[in-house]
Amino acid sequence: MKISHIVVAIALTFSANVFSQTDKHYALSTSASGYKVDGKVKSTDAGLQIPLSLISDKKDGINLYGNTIENLVVDVDYETEERLHIKISDKEKKQYTVPDSPLGIERPNVVHRAEKANYDFQYTAKPFSFRVVRKSDKAVIFDTSNMPFVFEDQYLELSTKLPDDANIYGLGEVTAPFRRTTNITTIWARDNADDFYRNIYGSHPYYSEIRDGKAHGVLLMNSHGMDVVTADNRITYKVIGGILDFYFFVPKSGSPNDVSIAYTDLIGKPLMPSHWMLGWHHCRYGYKSINDVETVIKKYKEANIPLQTAWVDIDYMEETKDFSFDGVNFPKKRMIALGEQLHKEGQNYVVMVDPAISANTTYGPYVRGTEMDVWIKNPDGSDYVGMVWPGYTTFPDWWHPNASAYWEKEIGDFVDMLGVDGLWIDMNEPASFCLGSCGSGKVDAGKQPYRWLLPQEVQDANHAAQEEALKALGNPPGETRDLLYPKYVINNGGGNLSELTVATTALHYGNVPHYDIHNLYGHAESYITRNALIKQNSKARPFVLSRSTFVGTGKNAGHWTGDNHSLWEYLKSSLANILNMQMFGITYSGADVCGFNQNTTEELCTRWMSIGAFYPFARNHNAIGQSDQEPYLWNTTAEASRNALQVRYALLPYYYTLFEESHRLGTGVWRPLIFEYPQYNEIAANDLQVLVGSDILLSPVLDKGRTTVDAQFPPGIWYDWFTHETTVENVGKHAEVETVTLDAPITHIPVHIRGGSIIPTKQPKYTVGETYSTEYSLIIALDDSDTAKGRLYIDDGESLEVENSSDISFTYKKGKLSASGEFGYAHPEKLQKITIIGKGASKLTIAHTEHKSIELTKDDNSVTADNVSINLTEPFEIKFD
Ligand SMILES: *[C@@H]1O[C@H](CO)[C@@H](O)[C@H](O)[C@H]1NC(C)=O
Ligand SMILES: *[C@@H]1O[C@H](CO)[C@@H](O)[C@H](O)[C@H]1NC(C)=O
Ligand SMILES: *[C@@H]1O[C@H](CO)[C@@H](O)[C@H](O)[C@H]1NC(C)=O
Ligand SMILES: *[C@@H]1O[C@H](CO)[C@@H](O)[C@H](O)[C@H]1NC(C)=O
Ligand SMILES: *[C@@H]1O[C@H](CO)[C@@H](O)[C@H](O)[C@H]1NC(C)=O
Ligand SMILES: *[C@@H]1O[C@H](CO)[C@@H](O)[C@H](O)[C@H]1NC(C)=O
Ligand SMILES: *[C@@H]1O[C@H](CO)[C@@H](O)[C@H](O)[C@H]1NC(C)=O
Ligand SMILES: *[C@@H]1O[C@H](CO)[C@@H](O)[C@H](O)[C@H]1NC(C)=O
Ligand SMILES: *[C@@H]1O[C@H](CO)[C@@H](O)[C@H](O)[C@H]1NC(C)=O
Ligand SMILES: CC(=O)N[C@H]1CO[C@H](CO)[C@@H](O)[C@@H]1O
């Protein structure tokens, strides 16, 4: 949760960074000298290497915001047919690069130049510029010509041209529309709850562009603070350190989903969740005692709203210290018993852990961490102390050689003792409630009043003192850069870089300043936490939910989009932000349902539960001091929750199959319409509807007072999930996107099935386990040529190493349903029910004599075979007439 949760009374305006076009954040450094090719361009194993030197005849064009670096090297690696790597680095290799390790990114080792690449690399010699051309359609997808190129120790600038009104997606983490409009995205991990368009927790310098129906992607692999301008027919990167390490993803198909596949080929595939993780989660910050948590679990059951996982926020801790229990309100014994009870009922249990450790010499985790010397250091080598919930705290330095062992022990002992199924790692931007090194030397200073509870003048005085203390600590030895106040000031919503986080002058192992590594902190914690959980239990898939993320975090952890507000605006933006996370390879993600800060309303919470039930990670979460928002509190909310969660639970096999695809390939579980239908530009900005995979379309109400939705339908046939009626039949060569006004009374969310798909389902029950123990059904939704296909993935739903699995392809063609594929999952799974939806479906009968006894029930637009009783352990066919 977020430090300013008490200050939410402030009026929210969403107009934070409206710049004039002359603002330096927008402006190009037109006086820059630029570079020229200087020396022999060499062939390398994977491509070529180009030496550059500064064009030195423009003396005023150097040292714009730092020290100009005169000699550069451009390494162009044709890594795969679809991936080009262009790395522009300083010849001396002094600039910080994202480490080639799990704490940065694990890069594939490329030793051969890809043949038949789907791109061309072209460059000009003086001034140096380059272009990336997609071969399949000759589109110039990146072009730095006639724009400044700056390479200084604390300022890098490079631009590419964009067509008019370009479809740009990605860049974050930021709360903003999915399709990027003219704006600046600042990337600097930050704990903040109430800014649209400003930098928040995660760092993803990655975008995808869809042009003329074809997509490509671009990653700038850099962990420094930066502004990315998407305005005036250009993208301009303004980065305060490191190197320009670009990757281009150019799939031959041009499909946006294939861009995601190529991107995650590099950064790592999203994690595979267990079955239970796909159920409904409930959490709140501010339950006063474990009684409250138990009551909530009971009332969910009474209201028959499926609850899979109960969470406990920092409330359980003694003085908000990790791994401790409030002996009065959340006694350890009862916390353990709660887990046992949940497990007995087939439910699950997750609690929060923060990275910061109370600086208290009688507190075990601090004592052990100090012995192992794992804390981030001040520039002078002493332990760095900041301030989080328990008062003054130290911060584990994940890069320290003892850090994994330290965390494994703390996490392992805790999880063993408490019996939780997963950990929720918060505050890992890392957040600190002061400026820089406010706690220097303050060990055993006791719990401090939270900053926001102090009178304004005391806060101001403290801030001034902290600023002085920070300056007094100085730079790390040998450091020549201005780490506290770089001359190019990124548009950080928090102000100066060390504001409310660890000082940028603080040191990580190997004397790496926090300035260089800040955006990697949460990512590193997620990796080490995941491994600690695997060490504790090597059988089950670990559950980690992380607030701060970086390129590649999706393989370690899921993500919730942080501290939103109980406002319609935030409900609406949740779709865009979850779609962003899908693109970033963090497919297990969701927003706090019903809103975190501020008081929700019955109507808002009802609509939010309806769409939240379909978030890839689905959890209701509330803040302390806000009015209650358990979904059973209002009848309409309860009803809407049951309705939507029934669909979610019915779709569990479909979701699970999508997660397996995501884990294997990198595609999104949620997808924007444009990713599935890139040739239709009129859906390019639609972030108010989403597709679950390719086949389920959600059209939620996201506005107060509305009971209809104007929904866009891509060409094809779309059937209503609930009634099986044909909502849209829009086929043929000239079919266009159609807009339909759908009825959506308060307890209803419109859900549609794409004609041409086969969807595996289960019968929804109270828990995920009970649901999974029912038999399978198939929904066959016919397209205009009466065909359909689909996929079902089955494994045991929890093992980290999957031994046996089934991967079944279903096709329906000319009245015949066939199942083929792999049938390795040993446990007997049965298909019990088949529903065929489409024109003429109700006239179908069963053809095969061996299946004649199957009963058919019909309605206007569908037929259901109710007890087919087929083993899903081998291929089969059923013929309908
Ligand atoms: C850019 O961001 C501001 C909010 O900071 C927003 O008001 C504006 O609409 C955005 N620009 C565009 C063109 O969307
Ligand atoms: C790791 O911890 C041990 C104590 O367990 C300590 O002796 C050693 O110096 C630590 N290693 C480093 C690199 O600090
Ligand atoms: C240190 O932690 C202990 C319990 O672990 C607590 O009783 C004590 O009050 C704390 N000391 C300070 C100064 O906060
Ligand atoms: C940033 O730091 C500078 C230098 O100490 C100071 O003058 C300025 O007020 C700070 N900005 C903010 C927003 O705190
Ligand atoms: C929000 O709800 C709480 C608890 O019910 C109440 O005390 C508070 O006054 C409400 N705030 C607003 C702004 O209505
Ligand atoms: C809510 O539903 C319950 C049970 O169905 C019923 O007893 C109660 O009157 C309803 N309340 C409202 C406000 O409709
Ligand atoms: C996997 O399948 C084989 C063959 O059916 C079986 O012997 C083995 O026990 C199965 N393993 C698991 C983990 O289910
Ligand atoms: C299901 O199939 C059996 C024969 O396999 C048949 O006797 C029965 O009537 C069918 N219907 C139901 C609802 O069980
Ligand atoms: C289906 O599987 C069950 C359990 O393994 C088995 O008893 C039954 O004979 C199988 N039925 C067919 C038709 O193969
Ligand atoms: C900090 C912030 O604004 N976080 C989130 C809250 O609101 C939306 C959706 O509800 C999230 O997606 C934001 O990122």
Coordinates of N, CA, C and O in Angstrom, one line a residue, residues 161-276:
K161 N 11.5 8.4 -36.1 CA 10.3 9.0 -36.7 C 9.1 8.1 -36.6 O 9.2 6.9 -36.6
L162 N 7.9 8.7 -36.6 CA 6.7 8.0 -36.5 C 5.8 8.5 -37.6 O 5.8 9.7 -37.9
P163 N 4.9 7.7 -38.1 CA 3.9 8.2 -39.0 C 2.9 9.0 -38.2 O 2.8 9.0 -37.0
D164 N 2.0 9.7 -39.0 CA 0.9 10.5 -38.3 C 0.1 9.5 -37.5 O -0.2 8.4 -37.9
D165 N -0.3 10.0 -36.3 CA -1.3 9.3 -35.6 C -1.0 7.8 -35.4 O -1.8 7.0 -35.6
A166 N 0.3 7.6 -35.0 CA 0.7 6.2 -34.9 C 0.1 5.4 -33.8 O -0.3 6.0 -32.8
N167 N -0.1 4.2 -34.0 CA -0.7 3.3 -33.0 C 0.5 2.7 -32.1 O 1.1 1.7 -32.5
I168 N 0.7 3.4 -31.0 CA 1.8 3.0 -30.1 C 1.2 2.4 -28.9 O 0.3 3.0 -28.3
Y169 N 1.7 1.3 -28.4 CA 1.2 0.6 -27.2 C 2.4 0.2 -26.4 O 3.5 -0.1 -26.9
G170 N 2.2 0.3 -25.1 CA 3.3 -0.1 -24.2 C 3.9 1.1 -23.4 O 3.2 2.1 -23.3
L171 N 5.1 1.0 -23.0 CA 5.8 2.0 -22.2 C 5.2 2.2 -20.9 O 4.0 2.5 -20.8
G172 N 5.9 1.9 -19.8 CA 5.2 2.0 -18.5 C 6.2 1.7 -17.4 O 7.4 1.7 -17.6
E173 N 5.6 1.6 -16.3 CA 4.2 1.5 -15.9 C 3.6 2.8 -15.7 O 4.1 3.7 -15.0
V174 N 2.4 3.0 -16.3 CA 1.7 4.3 -16.2 C 0.2 4.0 -16.3 O -0.2 3.1 -16.9
T175 N -0.6 4.8 -15.6 CA -2.0 4.7 -15.7 C -2.4 5.6 -16.8 O -2.4 6.9 -16.7
A176 N -2.8 5.1 -17.9 CA -3.1 5.9 -19.1 C -3.8 5.0 -20.1 O -3.9 3.8 -20.0
P177 N -4.4 5.7 -21.2 CA -5.1 4.8 -22.2 C -4.1 3.8 -22.8 O -2.9 4.1 -22.8
F178 N -4.6 2.7 -23.3 CA -3.8 1.7 -23.9 C -3.0 2.2 -25.1 O -1.8 2.0 -25.3
R179 N -3.8 2.8 -26.0 CA -3.1 3.3 -27.2 C -2.5 4.7 -26.8 O -3.2 5.6 -26.3
R180 N -1.2 4.8 -27.0 CA -0.6 6.1 -26.5 C -0.9 7.3 -27.4 O -0.8 7.2 -28.6
T181 N -1.4 8.3 -26.7 CA -1.6 9.6 -27.4 C -0.4 10.4 -27.1 O 0.5 10.0 -26.3
T182 N -0.3 11.6 -27.7 CA 0.8 12.5 -27.5 C 1.1 12.6 -26.0 O 0.2 13.1 -25.2
N183 N 2.3 12.3 -25.6 CA 2.6 12.4 -24.2 C 4.0 12.0 -23.8 O 4.8 11.7 -24.7
I184 N 4.3 12.1 -22.6 CA 5.6 11.7 -22.1 C 5.4 10.6 -21.1 O 4.6 10.6 -20.2
T185 N 6.2 9.5 -21.3 CA 6.2 8.4 -20.3 C 7.5 8.5 -19.5 O 8.5 8.4 -20.1
T186 N 7.4 8.7 -18.2 CA 8.6 8.7 -17.4 C 8.7 7.4 -16.8 O 7.8 6.8 -16.3
I187 N 10.0 6.9 -16.8 CA 10.2 5.6 -16.2 C 11.2 5.7 -15.1 O 12.4 6.1 -15.3
W188 N 10.7 5.5 -13.9 CA 11.5 5.6 -12.6 C 10.6 5.0 -11.6 O 9.6 5.6 -11.2
A189 N 10.9 3.8 -11.1 CA 10.0 3.1 -10.2 C 9.6 4.0 -9.0 O 10.5 4.6 -8.3
R190 N 8.4 4.1 -8.7 CA 7.9 5.0 -7.7 C 6.6 4.6 -7.0 O 5.7 4.1 -7.7
D191 N 6.6 4.7 -5.7 CA 5.4 4.4 -4.9 C 4.4 5.6 -5.0 O 4.7 6.5 -4.3
N192 N 3.4 5.5 -5.8 CA 2.5 6.6 -5.8 C 1.1 6.1 -6.2 O 1.0 5.2 -7.1
A193 N 0.1 6.7 -5.7 CA -1.2 6.1 -6.0 C -2.1 7.0 -6.8 O -3.1 6.5 -7.3
D194 N -1.9 8.2 -7.0 CA -2.9 9.1 -7.5 C -2.6 9.9 -8.7 O -3.2 10.9 -8.9
D195 N -1.7 9.5 -9.5 CA -1.3 10.2 -10.7 C -1.6 9.4 -11.9 O -1.0 8.4 -12.2
F196 N -2.5 9.9 -12.7 CA -2.6 9.4 -14.1 C -1.4 10.0 -14.8 O -1.0 11.1 -14.6
Y197 N -0.9 9.3 -15.8 CA 0.1 9.7 -16.8 C 1.5 9.9 -16.1 O 2.4 10.4 -16.8
R198 N 1.7 9.6 -14.8 CA 3.0 9.8 -14.2 C 3.6 8.4 -13.9 O 2.9 7.4 -13.9
N199 N 4.9 8.4 -13.7 CA 5.6 7.2 -13.4 C 5.1 6.5 -12.1 O 4.9 7.2 -11.1
I200 N 4.8 5.2 -12.2 CA 4.5 4.5 -10.9 C 5.5 3.3 -10.8 O 6.7 3.5 -11.2
Y201 N 5.0 2.2 -10.3 CA 5.9 1.2 -9.7 C 6.9 0.5 -10.7 O 8.0 0.1 -10.3
G202 N 6.5 0.2 -11.9 CA 7.3 -0.7 -12.7 C 8.0 0.1 -13.9 O 7.7 1.2 -14.2
S203 N 9.0 -0.6 -14.5 CA 9.8 0.0 -15.5 C 9.8 -0.9 -16.8 O 10.5 -2.0 -16.7
H204 N 9.2 -0.4 -17.8 CA 9.1 -1.2 -19.0 C 9.3 -0.3 -20.3 O 8.4 0.1 -20.9
P205 N 10.6 -0.1 -20.6 CA 10.9 0.7 -21.8 C 10.7 0.0 -23.1 O 11.6 -0.2 -23.9
Y206 N 9.5 -0.5 -23.3 CA 9.1 -1.4 -24.4 C 7.8 -0.9 -25.1 O 6.9 -0.6 -24.3
Y207 N 7.8 -0.9 -26.4 CA 6.5 -0.5 -27.0 C 6.3 -1.4 -28.2 O 7.3 -2.0 -28.8
S208 N 5.1 -1.4 -28.7 CA 4.8 -2.1 -29.9 C 4.0 -1.1 -30.8 O 3.2 -0.3 -30.3
E209 N 4.2 -1.2 -32.1 CA 3.5 -0.3 -33.0 C 2.8 -1.1 -34.0 O 3.3 -2.1 -34.5
I210 N 1.5 -0.7 -34.3 CA 0.8 -1.4 -35.3 C 0.5 -0.4 -36.4 O -0.1 0.6 -36.2
R211 N 1.1 -0.7 -37.6 CA 1.0 0.2 -38.7 C 0.5 -0.6 -39.9 O 1.0 -1.7 -40.2
D212 N -0.6 -0.1 -40.5 CA -1.2 -0.8 -41.7 C -1.4 -2.3 -41.4 O -1.1 -3.2 -42.2
G213 N -1.9 -2.6 -40.2 CA -2.2 -4.0 -39.9 C -1.1 -4.8 -39.5 O -1.2 -6.0 -39.2
K214 N 0.2 -4.3 -39.5 CA 1.3 -5.1 -39.1 C 2.0 -4.5 -37.9 O 2.2 -3.3 -37.8
A215 N 2.5 -5.4 -37.1 CA 3.1 -4.9 -35.8 C 4.6 -5.3 -35.7 O 5.1 -6.2 -36.3
H216 N 5.3 -4.4 -34.9 CA 6.7 -4.7 -34.5 C 6.8 -4.2 -33.1 O 5.9 -3.5 -32.6
G217 N 7.9 -4.6 -32.5 CA 8.2 -4.1 -31.1 C 9.6 -3.6 -30.9 O 10.5 -4.0 -31.7
V218 N 9.8 -2.7 -30.0 CA 11.1 -2.1 -29.7 C 11.3 -2.1 -28.2 O 10.5 -1.5 -27.4
L219 N 12.4 -2.6 -27.8 CA 12.8 -2.6 -26.3 C 14.1 -1.8 -26.2 O 15.1 -2.0 -27.0
L220 N 14.1 -0.8 -25.3 CA 15.4 -0.2 -24.9 C 15.8 -0.8 -23.6 O 15.2 -0.5 -22.5
M221 N 16.8 -1.7 -23.6 CA 17.2 -2.4 -22.4 C 18.1 -1.5 -21.6 O 19.3 -1.5 -21.8
N222 N 17.5 -0.8 -20.7 CA 18.2 0.2 -19.9 C 17.5 0.4 -18.6 O 16.2 0.4 -18.6
S223 N 18.2 0.4 -17.5 CA 17.6 0.5 -16.2 C 17.6 1.9 -15.5 O 17.2 2.0 -14.4
H224 N 18.0 2.9 -16.3 CA 18.1 4.2 -15.7 C 16.7 4.9 -15.8 O 15.8 4.6 -16.6
G225 N 16.7 6.0 -15.1 CA 15.5 6.9 -15.2 C 15.5 7.5 -16.6 O 16.5 7.7 -17.3
M226 N 14.3 7.6 -17.2 CA 14.2 8.2 -18.5 C 12.8 8.8 -18.8 O 11.8 8.5 -18.1
D227 N 12.8 9.7 -19.7 CA 11.5 10.2 -20.3 C 11.4 9.7 -21.7 O 12.4 9.7 -22.5
V228 N 10.3 9.1 -22.1 CA 10.1 8.7 -23.5 C 8.9 9.6 -24.0 O 7.8 9.6 -23.6
V229 N 9.3 10.4 -25.0 CA 8.3 11.3 -25.6 C 7.7 10.7 -26.8 O 8.4 10.1 -27.7
T230 N 6.4 10.6 -26.8 CA 5.7 10.1 -28.0 C 4.8 11.3 -28.5 O 3.7 11.4 -28.2
A231 N 5.5 12.1 -29.3 CA 4.8 13.4 -29.8 C 5.4 13.8 -31.1 O 6.6 13.4 -31.4
D232 N 4.7 14.7 -31.8 CA 5.3 15.3 -33.0 C 5.9 14.3 -34.0 O 7.0 14.5 -34.5
N233 N 5.2 13.2 -34.3 CA 5.7 12.2 -35.2 C 7.1 11.7 -34.9 O 7.9 11.4 -35.8
R234 N 7.3 11.5 -33.6 CA 8.6 10.9 -33.2 C 8.4 10.2 -31.9 O 7.5 10.5 -31.1
I235 N 9.3 9.3 -31.6 CA 9.6 8.8 -30.2 C 11.0 9.3 -29.9 O 11.9 9.1 -30.6
T236 N 11.1 10.0 -28.8 CA 12.4 10.4 -28.3 C 12.7 9.9 -26.9 O 11.9 10.0 -26.0
Y237 N 13.8 9.2 -26.9 CA 14.3 8.6 -25.6 C 15.2 9.6 -24.9 O 16.2 10.1 -25.6
K238 N 15.0 10.0 -23.7 CA 15.9 10.9 -22.9 C 16.2 10.1 -21.6 O 15.4 10.0 -20.8
V239 N 17.5 9.6 -21.6 CA 17.8 8.7 -20.6 C 19.0 9.2 -19.8 O 19.9 9.8 -20.3
I240 N 19.0 9.0 -18.5 CA 20.0 9.7 -17.6 C 21.2 8.7 -17.3 O 21.9 9.0 -16.3
G241 N 21.4 7.7 -18.1 CA 22.6 6.9 -17.9 C 22.6 5.6 -18.7 O 21.7 5.4 -19.5
G242 N 23.7 4.9 -18.6 CA 23.7 3.6 -19.2 C 24.1 3.7 -20.7 O 24.7 4.7 -21.1
I243 N 23.6 2.8 -21.5 CA 23.9 2.7 -22.9 C 22.5 2.6 -23.7 O 21.5 2.4 -23.1
L244 N 22.7 2.7 -25.0 CA 21.5 2.6 -25.9 C 21.4 1.2 -26.4 O 22.1 0.9 -27.4
D245 N 20.8 0.3 -25.7 CA 20.8 -1.1 -26.0 C 19.4 -1.5 -26.5 O 18.5 -1.8 -25.8
F246 N 19.3 -1.5 -27.9 CA 17.9 -1.7 -28.5 C 17.8 -3.1 -29.0 O 18.7 -3.7 -29.6
Y247 N 16.5 -3.6 -28.9 CA 16.1 -4.8 -29.5 C 14.9 -4.5 -30.4 O 14.0 -3.8 -29.9
F248 N 14.9 -5.0 -31.6 CA 13.7 -4.9 -32.5 C 13.1 -6.2 -32.7 O 13.8 -7.2 -33.0
F249 N 11.8 -6.3 -32.6 CA 11.1 -7.5 -32.8 C 10.2 -7.4 -34.1 O 9.3 -6.6 -34.1
V250 N 10.5 -8.2 -35.1 CA 9.9 -8.0 -36.4 C 9.4 -9.3 -37.0 O 10.0 -9.9 -37.9
P251 N 8.3 -9.8 -36.4 CA 7.9 -11.1 -36.9 C 7.4 -11.0 -38.4 O 6.8 -10.0 -38.8
K252 N 7.6 -12.1 -39.1 CA 7.2 -12.1 -40.5 C 5.7 -12.0 -40.7 O 5.2 -11.3 -41.6
S253 N 4.9 -12.6 -39.7 CA 3.5 -12.5 -39.8 C 3.0 -11.1 -39.6 O 1.9 -10.8 -40.1
G254 N 3.7 -10.3 -38.9 CA 3.2 -9.0 -38.6 C 2.2 -9.0 -37.5 O 1.6 -8.0 -37.2
S255 N 1.9 -10.1 -36.9 CA 0.8 -10.2 -35.9 C 1.3 -9.7 -34.6 O 2.4 -10.0 -34.1
P256 N 0.5 -8.9 -34.0 CA 0.9 -8.3 -32.7 C 1.1 -9.4 -31.6 O 2.0 -9.3 -30.8
N257 N 0.4 -10.5 -31.7 CA 0.7 -11.6 -30.7 C 2.0 -12.2 -31.0 O 2.7 -12.6 -30.1
D258 N 2.4 -12.3 -32.3 CA 3.8 -12.8 -32.6 C 4.9 -11.8 -32.1 O 6.0 -12.3 -31.8
V259 N 4.6 -10.5 -32.0 CA 5.5 -9.6 -31.4 C 5.7 -10.0 -30.0 O 6.8 -10.0 -29.5
S260 N 4.6 -10.2 -29.3 CA 4.7 -10.6 -27.9 C 5.5 -11.9 -27.7 O 6.3 -12.1 -26.8
I261 N 5.3 -12.8 -28.6 CA 6.1 -14.1 -28.6 C 7.6 -13.8 -28.8 O 8.4 -14.3 -28.0
A262 N 7.9 -13.0 -29.8 CA 9.3 -12.6 -30.0 C 9.9 -11.9 -28.8 O 11.1 -12.1 -28.4
Y263 N 9.1 -11.0 -28.3 CA 9.6 -10.2 -27.1 C 10.0 -11.1 -25.9 O 11.0 -11.0 -25.3
T264 N 9.0 -12.1 -25.6 CA 9.3 -12.9 -24.5 C 10.3 -14.0 -24.8 O 10.8 -14.7 -23.9
D265 N 10.6 -14.3 -26.1 CA 11.7 -15.1 -26.4 C 13.0 -14.5 -25.8 O 13.9 -15.3 -25.4
L266 N 13.0 -13.2 -25.8 CA 14.2 -12.6 -25.2 C 14.1 -12.4 -23.7 O 15.1 -12.8 -23.0
I267 N 13.0 -11.9 -23.2 CA 13.0 -11.5 -21.8 C 12.5 -12.6 -20.9 O 12.7 -12.5 -19.7
G268 N 12.0 -13.7 -21.4 CA 11.6 -14.8 -20.6 C 10.1 -14.9 -20.6 O 9.4 -13.9 -20.7
K269 N 9.6 -16.2 -20.6 CA 8.1 -16.4 -20.7 C 7.5 -16.2 -19.3 O 8.0 -16.5 -18.3
P270 N 6.2 -15.8 -19.4 CA 5.4 -15.6 -18.1 C 5.3 -16.9 -17.3 O 5.3 -18.0 -17.9
L271 N 5.2 -16.7 -16.0 CA 5.1 -17.9 -15.1 C 3.8 -18.7 -15.4 O 2.8 -18.2 -16.0
M272 N 3.8 -19.9 -15.0 CA 2.6 -20.8 -15.1 C 2.0 -20.9 -13.8 O 2.6 -21.3 -12.8
P273 N 0.7 -20.3 -13.6 CA 0.1 -20.4 -12.3 C -0.5 -21.8 -12.0 O -0.8 -22.5 -12.9
S274 N -0.7 -22.0 -10.8 CA -1.5 -23.2 -10.4 C -2.9 -23.0 -10.5 O -3.4 -21.8 -10.6
H275 N -3.7 -24.0 -10.5 CA -5.2 -23.9 -10.6 C -5.7 -22.9 -9.6 O -6.5 -22.0 -10.0
W276 N -5.3 -23.0 -8.4 CA -6.0 -22.2 -7.3 C -5.7 -20.7 -7.5 O -6.6 -19.9 -7.2

